[in-house]
Amino acid sequence: MGSLGNSANSKAVHEAGEDDYDHHKHLSPTHQQLDAGALFVLKSKGSWLHCGYHLTTSIVAPPLLSLPFAFTFLGWAAGIISLVVGALVTFYSYNLLSLVLEHHAQLGRRHLRFRDMANDILGPRWGRYYVGPIQFMVCYGAVIACTLLGGQCMKAIYLLSQPNGSMKLYEFVIIFGFLMLVLAQIPSFHSLRHINLISLFLCLAYSACAAAASIYIGNSSKGPKKDYGLKGDTESRIFGIFNAIAIIATTYGNGIIPEIQATIAPPVKGKMFKGLCVCYTVLIITFFTVAITGYWAFGNHSEGLLLSNFLDDGNPLVPKWFILMTNLFTILQLSAVGVVYLQPTNEVLERTFADPKSKELSARNVIPRIISRSLSVVIATIVAAMLPFFGDINAVIGAFGFMPLDFILPVVFFNLTFKPSKRSLVFWLNVSIAVVFSALAIIAAIAAVRQIVLDAKTYRLFANV
């Protein structure tokens, strides 16, 4: 019996050793050297379902409420075609990115960050001077945009109850900043999984509210006269089309696919595809419902944020409690989206200030974490309060950032990694996507800069818009 027990023990130890070896084999070299950013922020512990929650929060966010506004530049046919093409191309490119990540993980080099992928596939300069900075700019820009939008939604609720109230927009931005300050202290991306599950239900909730309000107003005599004609002269219309494409591309944008895949426990094979299926089910329900009902109800009078259409000169067109509830759902989800897009910043801060040899929750790591993360949220809040016209700036960031990260780099990475035959359909499909979206990114960036020039005369620091 004793020898049996010993052999069973040695077998268990051997298996445990093998498991441990397998686990380490899946980790990237950076992880094996215990880089604090990868060790503490990008813990690989999640399931495909958790990955689905993270993806949904990062893509299906309140910017979808500006889709009817994008339709005002495109009209019915071009608007719906753009939405369908955006869904197909991003689903395809995110899956390609995932396949490239899986391939490197199987070779024993698991990439946990976008810049790690660029370092390995394109060379260290691309990672350091191009992919790293534009990803940081896109993600931090998203945090600022969420903070500003959160403040605007809070102000909308305030004006419903106090139409002549004296509180300014920047005061609401600061209040929302405090909420972000608390949430920013959640240690790792994986520990956001429960918040992101709630966020998934919140985006379904405010999309349903927005669609229901649009149908109600569209069927009543209260709404504007339906007009689906394109406004403006030829030049305005042409630039409007590219502006709308930038809005749609930014709405579909993600920019943190490798970081989300990094949260999945090894082996990663096939898990990202399931997560993307969860995300795109929610996306198709919300994006198409809001875009079609909003544009049907308000036509070319659709505002930059659909919720603004529910008020006519300050008078609510639907019950006040309904507007309040829709804004509340939006505010809560914005806080979750903001925290997801803080993760790449948190990872950089953690790598810079944390000690990988100390425990995650030791005083040595907790104090620098609280100080550095709080500072990053404070800076984002100050920028959002100071620049209430940040939406225009975000359009430029979207064109320079989301387009390359989500539409161009995935197909380039795939062709360089798997080297498909130049006669194959996949090779030419990928080349076509890269060329078309590179051209669109350049034109959309020009259109966004033009919009800033046109709106510049209305800009005021800390403006109460």
CSV table of C-alpha atoms in Angstrom, one decimal:
chain,number,residue,atom,x,y,z
A,1,MET,CA,0.0,0.0,0.0
A,2,GLY,CA,2.8,2.4,0.9
A,3,SER,CA,4.6,1.9,-2.4
A,4,LEU,CA,1.2,2.4,-4.2
A,5,GLY,CA,0.7,5.7,-2.2
A,6,ASN,CA,4.3,6.8,-3.1
A,7,SER,CA,3.8,6.1,-6.8
A,8,ALA,CA,0.5,7.9,-6.8
A,9,ASN,CA,2.1,10.9,-5.1
A,10,SER,CA,5.0,10.9,-7.5
A,11,LYS,CA,2.6,10.7,-10.4
A,12,ALA,CA,0.5,13.6,-9.1
A,13,VAL,CA,3.7,15.7,-8.6
A,14,HIS,CA,4.8,14.8,-12.1
A,15,GLU,CA,1.4,15.8,-13.6
A,16,ALA,CA,1.4,19.0,-11.6
A,17,GLY,CA,4.9,19.8,-12.9
A,18,GLU,CA,3.7,19.1,-16.5
A,19,ASP,CA,0.7,21.4,-15.9
A,20,ASP,CA,3.0,24.1,-14.6
A,21,TYR,CA,5.3,23.7,-17.5
A,22,ASP,CA,2.4,23.9,-20.0
A,23,HIS,CA,1.1,27.0,-18.3
A,24,HIS,CA,4.6,28.7,-18.6
A,25,LYS,CA,5.0,27.5,-22.1
A,26,HIS,CA,1.9,29.5,-23.0
A,27,LEU,CA,3.2,32.7,-21.5
A,28,SER,CA,5.2,35.2,-23.4
A,29,PRO,CA,8.9,35.9,-22.5
A,30,THR,CA,7.9,39.2,-20.9
A,31,HIS,CA,5.5,37.3,-18.6
A,32,GLN,CA,8.2,34.7,-17.7
A,33,GLN,CA,10.5,37.7,-16.7
A,34,LEU,CA,7.6,38.8,-14.5
A,35,ASP,CA,7.0,42.3,-16.1
A,36,ALA,CA,4.6,43.9,-13.5
A,37,GLY,CA,2.2,45.3,-16.1
A,38,ALA,CA,1.6,41.8,-17.5
A,39,LEU,CA,1.6,40.1,-14.2
A,40,PHE,CA,-0.8,42.3,-12.3
A,41,VAL,CA,-3.1,44.0,-15.0
A,42,LEU,CA,-3.2,41.4,-17.7
A,43,LYS,CA,-3.8,38.3,-15.6
A,44,SER,CA,-4.6,35.3,-17.9
A,45,LYS,CA,-7.4,33.7,-15.8
A,46,GLY,CA,-10.7,34.3,-17.8
A,47,SER,CA,-13.0,32.2,-19.8
A,48,TRP,CA,-14.4,32.8,-23.4
A,49,LEU,CA,-17.5,34.2,-21.7
A,50,HIS,CA,-15.6,36.8,-19.7
A,51,CYS,CA,-13.8,37.7,-22.9
A,52,GLY,CA,-17.2,38.2,-24.5
A,53,TYR,CA,-18.2,40.7,-21.7
A,54,HIS,CA,-14.9,42.6,-22.1
A,55,LEU,CA,-15.4,42.8,-25.9
A,56,THR,CA,-19.0,43.9,-25.6
A,57,THR,CA,-18.1,46.7,-23.2
A,58,SER,CA,-15.3,48.0,-25.4
A,59,ILE,CA,-17.3,48.0,-28.6
A,60,VAL,CA,-21.0,48.3,-27.8
A,61,ALA,CA,-20.8,51.7,-26.0
A,62,PRO,CA,-22.8,55.0,-25.9
A,63,PRO,CA,-21.1,56.3,-29.2
A,64,LEU,CA,-23.7,54.0,-30.9
A,65,LEU,CA,-26.2,56.7,-30.0
A,66,SER,CA,-24.6,58.9,-32.7
A,67,LEU,CA,-25.3,56.4,-35.5
A,68,PRO,CA,-28.5,58.1,-36.6
A,69,PHE,CA,-26.5,61.3,-36.9
A,70,ALA,CA,-24.0,59.5,-39.2
A,71,PHE,CA,-27.0,58.5,-41.4
A,72,THR,CA,-27.9,62.1,-41.9
A,73,PHE,CA,-24.7,62.4,-44.1
A,74,LEU,CA,-25.3,59.1,-45.9
A,75,GLY,CA,-29.0,58.6,-46.3
A,76,TRP,CA,-30.8,55.2,-46.0
A,77,ALA,CA,-29.0,53.0,-48.5
A,78,ALA,CA,-25.4,54.1,-47.9
A,79,GLY,CA,-26.0,54.3,-44.1
A,80,ILE,CA,-27.2,50.7,-43.9
A,81,ILE,CA,-24.5,49.4,-46.3
A,82,SER,CA,-21.8,51.2,-44.2
A,83,LEU,CA,-23.1,49.6,-41.0
A,84,VAL,CA,-23.1,46.1,-42.6
A,85,VAL,CA,-19.6,46.5,-44.1
A,86,GLY,CA,-18.3,47.8,-40.7
A,87,ALA,CA,-19.7,44.8,-38.9
A,88,LEU,CA,-18.3,42.3,-41.5
A,89,VAL,CA,-14.9,43.8,-41.8
A,90,THR,CA,-14.3,44.3,-38.0
A,91,PHE,CA,-15.6,40.8,-37.2
A,92,TYR,CA,-13.2,39.4,-39.9
A,93,SER,CA,-10.2,41.5,-38.8
A,94,TYR,CA,-10.7,40.8,-35.1
A,95,ASN,CA,-10.7,37.1,-35.8
A,96,LEU,CA,-7.6,37.4,-38.0
A,97,LEU,CA,-5.8,39.2,-35.1
A,98,SER,CA,-7.0,36.5,-32.7
A,99,LEU,CA,-5.6,33.7,-35.1
A,100,VAL,CA,-2.2,35.5,-35.2
A,101,LEU,CA,-2.1,35.7,-31.4
A,102,GLU,CA,-3.0,32.0,-31.1
A,103,HIS,CA,-0.3,31.1,-33.6
A,104,HIS,CA,2.4,32.9,-31.6
A,105,ALA,CA,1.0,31.4,-28.3
A,106,GLN,CA,1.4,27.9,-29.8
A,107,LEU,CA,5.0,28.8,-30.7
A,108,GLY,CA,5.6,29.6,-27.1
A,109,ARG,CA,5.5,33.4,-27.5
A,110,ARG,CA,2.2,34.6,-26.2
A,111,HIS,CA,1.7,38.3,-26.9
A,112,LEU,CA,-0.2,40.1,-24.2
A,113,ARG,CA,-0.2,43.6,-25.8
A,114,PHE,CA,-0.6,45.2,-29.2
A,115,ARG,CA,2.9,46.7,-29.2
A,116,ASP,CA,4.4,43.2,-28.4
A,117,MET,CA,2.7,41.9,-31.5
A,118,ALA,CA,4.0,44.8,-33.6
A,119,ASN,CA,7.6,44.3,-32.1
A,120,ASP,CA,7.6,40.6,-33.1
A,121,ILE,CA,5.9,40.9,-36.5
A,122,LEU,CA,6.9,44.4,-37.9
A,123,GLY,CA,10.1,45.1,-35.8
A,124,PRO,CA,10.8,46.9,-32.5
A,125,ARG,CA,10.6,50.5,-34.0
A,126,TRP,CA,7.0,49.9,-35.2
A,127,GLY,CA,6.0,48.8,-31.7
A,128,ARG,CA,7.7,51.6,-29.9
A,129,TYR,CA,7.1,54.6,-32.2
A,130,TYR,CA,3.8,53.8,-34.0
A,131,VAL,CA,1.5,51.1,-32.5
A,132,GLY,CA,2.3,51.8,-28.8
A,133,PRO,CA,1.7,55.6,-29.1
A,134,ILE,CA,-1.4,55.4,-31.3
A,135,GLN,CA,-3.0,52.7,-29.1
A,136,PHE,CA,-2.3,54.8,-26.0
A,137,MET,CA,-3.7,57.9,-27.7
A,138,VAL,CA,-6.9,56.1,-28.8
A,139,CYS,CA,-7.5,54.5,-25.4
A,140,TYR,CA,-6.8,57.6,-23.4
A,141,GLY,CA,-8.9,59.6,-25.8
A,142,ALA,CA,-11.7,57.2,-25.2
A,143,VAL,CA,-11.4,57.7,-21.4
A,144,ILE,CA,-11.6,61.5,-21.9
A,145,ALA,CA,-14.6,61.1,-24.3
A,146,CYS,CA,-16.4,58.9,-21.8
A,147,THR,CA,-15.8,61.3,-19.0
A,148,LEU,CA,-17.1,64.2,-21.1
A,149,LEU,CA,-20.2,62.3,-22.3
A,150,GLY,CA,-20.9,61.1,-18.7
A,151,GLY,CA,-20.9,64.8,-17.6
A,152,GLN,CA,-23.2,65.8,-20.5
A,153,CYS,CA,-25.7,63.0,-19.6
A,154,MET,CA,-25.6,64.1,-15.9
A,155,LYS,CA,-26.3,67.7,-17.0
A,156,ALA,CA,-29.2,66.5,-19.1
A,157,ILE,CA,-30.8,64.9,-16.0
A,158,TYR,CA,-30.1,68.1,-14.0
A,159,LEU,CA,-31.8,70.3,-16.6
A,160,LEU,CA,-34.9,68.1,-16.6
A,161,SER,CA,-35.4,68.8,-12.9
A,162,GLN,CA,-34.0,72.3,-12.8
A,163,PRO,CA,-34.6,74.0,-16.2
A,164,ASN,CA,-33.0,77.2,-15.0
A,165,GLY,CA,-30.3,75.6,-12.9
A,166,SER,CA,-26.9,77.4,-12.6
A,167,MET,CA,-24.6,74.3,-12.5
A,168,LYS,CA,-22.1,74.2,-15.4
A,169,LEU,CA,-21.1,71.3,-17.6
A,170,TYR,CA,-17.5,71.1,-16.2
A,171,GLU,CA,-19.0,70.6,-12.7
A,172,PHE,CA,-20.8,67.4,-13.9
A,173,VAL,CA,-17.7,66.3,-15.7
A,174,ILE,CA,-15.8,66.5,-12.3
A,175,ILE,CA,-18.6,64.6,-10.5
A,176,PHE,CA,-18.3,61.8,-13.2
A,177,GLY,CA,-14.5,61.9,-12.8
A,178,PHE,CA,-14.9,61.0,-9.1
A,179,LEU,CA,-16.9,57.9,-10.1
A,180,MET,CA,-14.1,57.0,-12.5
A,181,LEU,CA,-11.5,57.6,-9.8
A,182,VAL,CA,-13.1,54.9,-7.6
A,183,LEU,CA,-13.5,52.4,-10.4
A,184,ALA,CA,-9.9,52.9,-11.7
A,185,GLN,CA,-8.5,51.3,-8.5
A,186,ILE,CA,-9.9,47.8,-9.5
A,187,PRO,CA,-6.5,46.0,-9.8
A,188,SER,CA,-6.7,43.9,-13.0
A,189,PHE,CA,-8.6,43.6,-16.3
A,190,HIS,CA,-9.9,40.2,-15.3
A,191,SER,CA,-11.4,41.6,-12.1
A,192,LEU,CA,-13.7,43.8,-14.3
A,193,ARG,CA,-15.6,40.7,-15.6
A,194,HIS,CA,-18.7,41.2,-13.3
A,195,ILE,CA,-18.8,45.0,-14.0
A,196,ASN,CA,-18.6,44.2,-17.8
A,197,LEU,CA,-21.5,41.6,-17.5
A,198,ILE,CA,-23.7,44.4,-16.0
A,199,SER,CA,-22.4,46.7,-18.7
A,200,LEU,CA,-23.6,44.3,-21.4
A,201,PHE,CA,-27.2,44.4,-19.9
A,202,LEU,CA,-26.9,48.2,-19.6
A,203,CYS,CA,-26.1,48.7,-23.3
A,204,LEU,CA,-29.1,46.5,-24.2
A,205,ALA,CA,-31.2,48.6,-21.8
A,206,TYR,CA,-30.4,52.1,-23.1
A,207,SER,CA,-30.5,50.9,-26.7
A,208,ALA,CA,-34.0,49.5,-26.1
A,209,CYS,CA,-35.1,52.8,-24.4
A,210,ALA,CA,-33.6,54.9,-27.3
A,211,ALA,CA,-35.4,52.8,-29.9
A,212,ALA,CA,-38.7,52.8,-28.0
A,213,ALA,CA,-38.6,56.6,-27.6
A,214,SER,CA,-37.7,57.1,-31.3
A,215,ILE,CA,-40.7,54.9,-32.3
A,216,TYR,CA,-43.0,56.7,-29.9
A,217,ILE,CA,-42.0,60.2,-31.1
A,218,GLY,CA,-41.9,59.1,-34.8
A,219,ASN,CA,-45.5,57.9,-34.5
A,220,SER,CA,-46.7,61.0,-32.6
A,221,SER,CA,-47.3,64.6,-33.9
A,222,LYS,CA,-44.6,65.9,-31.5
A,223,GLY,CA,-41.6,64.9,-33.6
A,224,PRO,CA,-40.1,66.9,-36.4
A,225,LYS,CA,-41.4,66.5,-40.0
A,226,LYS,CA,-39.6,63.5,-41.5
A,227,ASP,CA,-37.0,64.6,-44.1
A,228,TYR,CA,-34.3,62.2,-45.3
A,229,GLY,CA,-32.7,64.5,-47.9
A,230,LEU,CA,-29.0,65.2,-47.6
A,231,LYS,CA,-28.3,68.8,-46.4
A,232,GLY,CA,-25.6,71.3,-47.5
A,233,ASP,CA,-23.7,72.0,-50.7
A,234,THR,CA,-21.6,69.5,-52.7
A,235,GLU,CA,-18.4,70.1,-50.7
A,236,SER,CA,-20.2,69.8,-47.3
A,237,ARG,CA,-21.9,66.6,-48.5
A,238,ILE,CA,-18.6,65.0,-49.6
A,239,PHE,CA,-16.8,65.8,-46.4
A,240,GLY,CA,-20.0,64.8,-44.5
A,241,ILE,CA,-19.8,61.3,-46.0
A,242,PHE,CA,-16.2,60.8,-44.8
A,243,ASN,CA,-17.1,62.3,-41.4
A,244,ALA,CA,-19.9,59.7,-41.1
A,245,ILE,CA,-17.6,56.9,-42.1
A,246,ALA,CA,-15.2,58.0,-39.3
A,247,ILE,CA,-18.1,58.0,-36.8
A,248,ILE,CA,-19.1,54.5,-37.9
A,249,ALA,CA,-15.5,53.2,-37.8
A,250,THR,CA,-14.9,54.7,-34.3
A,251,THR,CA,-18.2,53.1,-33.1
A,252,TYR,CA,-17.0,49.7,-34.3
A,253,GLY,CA,-13.5,50.4,-32.9
A,254,ASN,CA,-11.8,48.5,-30.2
A,255,GLY,CA,-8.0,48.9,-30.2
A,256,ILE,CA,-7.4,46.5,-27.3
A,257,ILE,CA,-8.0,43.0,-28.8
A,258,PRO,CA,-4.6,41.6,-27.7
A,259,GLU,CA,-5.1,42.9,-24.2
A,260,ILE,CA,-8.6,41.3,-24.0
A,261,GLN,CA,-7.2,38.0,-25.4
A,262,ALA,CA,-4.5,38.3,-22.7
A,263,THR,CA,-7.1,37.9,-20.0
A,264,ILE,CA,-8.0,34.4,-21.3
A,265,ALA,CA,-6.6,31.4,-19.4
A,266,PRO,CA,-4.4,29.2,-21.6
A,267,PRO,CA,-4.8,27.3,-23.9
A,268,VAL,CA,-6.5,30.2,-25.8
A,269,LYS,CA,-7.4,28.3,-29.1
A,270,GLY,CA,-10.9,29.1,-30.3
A,271,LYS,CA,-12.0,31.0,-27.2
A,272,MET,CA,-11.7,34.5,-28.8
A,273,PHE,CA,-14.0,33.5,-31.7
A,274,LYS,CA,-16.8,32.5,-29.1
A,275,GLY,CA,-16.3,35.7,-27.3
A,276,LEU,CA,-16.6,37.7,-30.5
A,277,CYS,CA,-19.8,35.8,-31.3
A,278,VAL,CA,-21.3,37.0,-27.9
A,279,CYS,CA,-20.2,40.5,-28.6
A,280,TYR,CA,-21.5,40.7,-32.2
A,281,THR,CA,-24.9,39.3,-31.3
A,282,VAL,CA,-25.3,42.2,-28.9
A,283,LEU,CA,-23.8,44.6,-31.4
A,284,ILE,CA,-26.2,43.7,-34.3
A,285,ILE,CA,-29.2,44.0,-32.0
A,286,THR,CA,-28.2,47.4,-30.6
A,287,PHE,CA,-26.4,49.2,-33.6
A,288,PHE,CA,-29.0,48.4,-36.2
A,289,THR,CA,-32.0,49.0,-34.0
A,290,VAL,CA,-30.8,52.4,-32.7
A,291,ALA,CA,-29.5,53.6,-36.1
A,292,ILE,CA,-32.7,52.6,-38.1
A,293,THR,CA,-35.3,53.7,-35.5
A,294,GLY,CA,-33.5,57.0,-34.7
A,295,TYR,CA,-33.0,58.0,-38.3
A,296,TRP,CA,-36.6,56.9,-39.2
A,297,ALA,CA,-38.0,59.1,-36.4
A,298,PHE,CA,-35.8,62.2,-36.8
A,299,GLY,CA,-34.4,62.1,-40.4
A,300,ASN,CA,-31.8,64.8,-41.1
A,301,HIS,CA,-32.7,66.5,-37.8
A,302,SER,CA,-30.9,63.6,-35.9
A,303,GLU,CA,-28.5,65.1,-33.3
A,304,GLY,CA,-24.9,64.1,-32.5
A,305,LEU,CA,-26.3,62.2,-29.5
A,306,LEU,CA,-29.7,60.6,-30.1
A,307,LEU,CA,-30.9,61.4,-26.5
A,308,SER,CA,-30.8,65.2,-27.4
A,309,ASN,CA,-33.6,64.6,-29.9
A,310,PHE,CA,-35.9,63.6,-27.0
A,311,LEU,CA,-36.1,67.2,-25.9
A,312,ASP,CA,-37.6,70.0,-28.1
A,313,ASP,CA,-36.4,73.4,-26.8
A,314,GLY,CA,-36.1,71.9,-23.4
A,315,ASN,CA,-39.5,70.3,-23.4
A,316,PRO,CA,-39.5,66.5,-23.2
A,317,LEU,CA,-41.2,64.6,-26.0
A,318,VAL,CA,-41.4,61.5,-23.9
A,319,PRO,CA,-42.1,61.2,-20.1
A,320,LYS,CA,-39.4,62.8,-18.0
A,321,TRP,CA,-38.8,59.6,-16.0
A,322,PHE,CA,-38.1,57.8,-19.2
A,323,ILE,CA,-35.4,60.3,-20.3
A,324,LEU,CA,-33.9,60.1,-16.8
A,325,MET,CA,-33.8,56.3,-16.9
A,326,THR,CA,-32.2,56.2,-20.3
A,327,ASN,CA,-29.5,58.7,-19.3
A,328,LEU,CA,-28.9,56.8,-16.1
A,329,PHE,CA,-28.3,53.5,-18.0
A,330,THR,CA,-25.9,55.5,-20.3
A,331,ILE,CA,-24.0,57.1,-17.4
A,332,LEU,CA,-23.5,53.7,-15.7
A,333,GLN,CA,-22.2,52.0,-18.9
A,334,LEU,CA,-19.9,54.9,-19.7
A,335,SER,CA,-18.1,54.4,-16.4
A,336,ALA,CA,-17.5,50.7,-17.3
A,337,VAL,CA,-16.3,51.6,-20.8
A,338,GLY,CA,-14.0,54.3,-19.4
A,339,VAL,CA,-12.4,51.8,-17.0
A,340,VAL,CA,-11.9,49.2,-19.8
A,341,TYR,CA,-10.1,51.8,-21.9
A,342,LEU,CA,-7.9,52.8,-18.9
A,343,GLN,CA,-6.4,49.3,-18.8
A,344,PRO,CA,-3.6,49.9,-21.4
A,345,THR,CA,-2.6,53.1,-19.4
A,346,ASN,CA,-2.8,51.1,-16.1
A,347,GLU,CA,-0.6,48.4,-17.6
A,348,VAL,CA,2.1,51.0,-18.6
A,349,LEU,CA,1.9,52.7,-15.1
A,350,GLU,CA,2.1,49.3,-13.4
A,351,ARG,CA,5.1,48.3,-15.4
A,352,THR,CA,6.8,51.6,-14.6
A,353,PHE,CA,6.1,51.9,-10.9
A,354,ALA,CA,5.3,48.4,-9.5
A,355,ASP,CA,7.7,45.8,-8.3
A,356,PRO,CA,6.9,42.3,-9.8
A,357,LYS,CA,8.8,40.6,-6.9
A,358,SER,CA,6.4,42.0,-4.3
A,359,LYS,CA,2.8,40.8,-3.9
A,360,GLU,CA,0.1,42.5,-5.9
A,361,LEU,CA,-1.6,43.9,-2.8
A,362,SER,CA,1.5,44.7,-0.8
A,363,ALA,CA,2.0,48.3,0.3
A,364,ARG,CA,5.0,48.6,-2.0
A,365,ASN,CA,2.6,48.1,-5.0
A,366,VAL,CA,-0.7,49.5,-3.8
A,367,ILE,CA,0.5,53.0,-2.9
A,368,PRO,CA,2.2,53.7,-6.3
A,369,ARG,CA,-0.9,52.1,-8.0
A,370,ILE,CA,-3.4,54.4,-6.2
A,371,ILE,CA,-1.3,57.5,-6.8
A,372,SER,CA,-0.5,56.9,-10.5
A,373,ARG,CA,-4.0,55.7,-11.5
A,374,SER,CA,-5.7,58.6,-9.6
A,375,LEU,CA,-3.4,61.1,-11.4
A,376,SER,CA,-4.2,59.6,-14.9
A,377,VAL,CA,-8.0,59.9,-14.1
A,378,VAL,CA,-7.6,63.5,-12.8
A,379,ILE,CA,-5.7,64.5,-16.0
A,380,ALA,CA,-8.5,62.9,-18.2
A,381,THR,CA,-11.2,64.7,-16.1
A,382,ILE,CA,-9.4,68.1,-16.4
A,383,VAL,CA,-9.0,67.7,-20.2
A,384,ALA,CA,-12.7,66.7,-20.6
A,385,ALA,CA,-13.9,69.6,-18.4
A,386,MET,CA,-11.6,72.1,-20.3
A,387,LEU,CA,-12.4,70.9,-23.8
A,388,PRO,CA,-16.1,70.2,-24.1
A,389,PHE,CA,-15.6,70.1,-27.9
A,390,PHE,CA,-13.5,67.0,-27.5
A,391,GLY,CA,-15.8,65.1,-29.8
A,392,ASP,CA,-14.2,66.9,-32.8
A,393,ILE,CA,-10.8,66.0,-31.6
A,394,ASN,CA,-11.9,62.4,-31.0
A,395,ALA,CA,-12.9,62.2,-34.7
A,396,VAL,CA,-9.3,62.9,-35.6
A,397,ILE,CA,-8.1,60.3,-33.1
A,398,GLY,CA,-10.5,57.8,-34.6
A,399,ALA,CA,-9.2,58.3,-38.1
A,400,PHE,CA,-5.5,58.1,-37.1
A,401,GLY,CA,-6.0,55.5,-34.4
A,402,PHE,CA,-9.0,53.2,-34.7
A,403,MET,CA,-8.7,52.8,-38.5
A,404,PRO,CA,-5.1,51.5,-38.4
A,405,LEU,CA,-5.5,49.4,-35.2
A,406,ASP,CA,-8.8,47.7,-36.2
A,407,PHE,CA,-9.0,47.7,-40.0
A,408,ILE,CA,-5.5,47.8,-41.4
A,409,LEU,CA,-2.9,46.2,-39.0
A,410,PRO,CA,-4.9,42.9,-38.4
A,411,VAL,CA,-4.8,42.0,-42.1
A,412,VAL,CA,-1.2,43.1,-42.4
A,413,PHE,CA,-0.2,41.0,-39.4
A,414,PHE,CA,-2.1,38.0,-40.8
A,415,ASN,CA,-0.4,38.2,-44.3
A,416,LEU,CA,3.1,38.6,-42.7
A,417,THR,CA,2.5,35.7,-40.2
A,418,PHE,CA,0.8,33.1,-42.3
A,419,LYS,CA,2.1,34.2,-45.7
A,420,PRO,CA,-0.9,33.1,-47.7
A,421,SER,CA,-0.3,32.4,-51.4
A,422,LYS,CA,-0.4,35.5,-53.7
A,423,ARG,CA,-3.0,33.7,-55.8
A,424,SER,CA,-5.3,33.0,-52.9
A,425,LEU,CA,-8.5,34.9,-52.2
A,426,VAL,CA,-7.5,35.6,-48.6
A,427,PHE,CA,-4.3,37.4,-49.6
A,428,TRP,CA,-6.1,39.7,-52.0
A,429,LEU,CA,-9.0,40.3,-49.7
A,430,ASN,CA,-6.6,41.4,-47.0
A,431,VAL,CA,-4.6,43.6,-49.3
A,432,SER,CA,-7.8,45.2,-50.5
A,433,ILE,CA,-9.0,45.9,-47.0
A,434,ALA,CA,-5.6,47.4,-46.1
A,435,VAL,CA,-5.5,49.7,-49.1
A,436,VAL,CA,-9.2,50.8,-49.0
A,437,PHE,CA,-9.2,51.6,-45.3
A,438,SER,CA,-5.8,53.3,-45.4
A,439,ALA,CA,-7.2,55.7,-48.0
A,440,LEU,CA,-10.4,56.1,-45.9
A,441,ALA,CA,-8.3,56.8,-42.8
A,442,ILE,CA,-6.4,59.6,-44.6
A,443,ILE,CA,-9.6,61.2,-46.1
A,444,ALA,CA,-11.5,60.9,-42.8
A,445,ALA,CA,-8.6,62.5,-40.9
A,446,ILE,CA,-8.7,65.5,-43.4
A,447,ALA,CA,-12.5,65.7,-42.9
A,448,ALA,CA,-12.2,65.7,-39.1
A,449,VAL,CA,-9.5,68.4,-39.2
A,450,ARG,CA,-11.7,70.5,-41.5
A,451,GLN,CA,-14.6,70.1,-39.0
A,452,ILE,CA,-12.3,71.4,-36.2
A,453,VAL,CA,-11.3,74.4,-38.3
A,454,LEU,CA,-15.1,75.1,-39.1
A,455,ASP,CA,-16.1,74.8,-35.4
A,456,ALA,CA,-13.0,76.5,-33.9
A,457,LYS,CA,-14.7,79.9,-33.6
A,458,THR,CA,-17.3,78.4,-31.2
A,459,TYR,CA,-14.6,76.8,-29.0
A,460,ARG,CA,-14.3,78.1,-25.4
A,461,LEU,CA,-12.3,76.5,-22.6
A,462,PHE,CA,-14.6,75.2,-19.8
A,463,ALA,CA,-17.6,76.1,-22.1
A,464,ASN,CA,-21.1,75.3,-20.8
A,465,VAL,CA,-22.4,73.4,-23.8
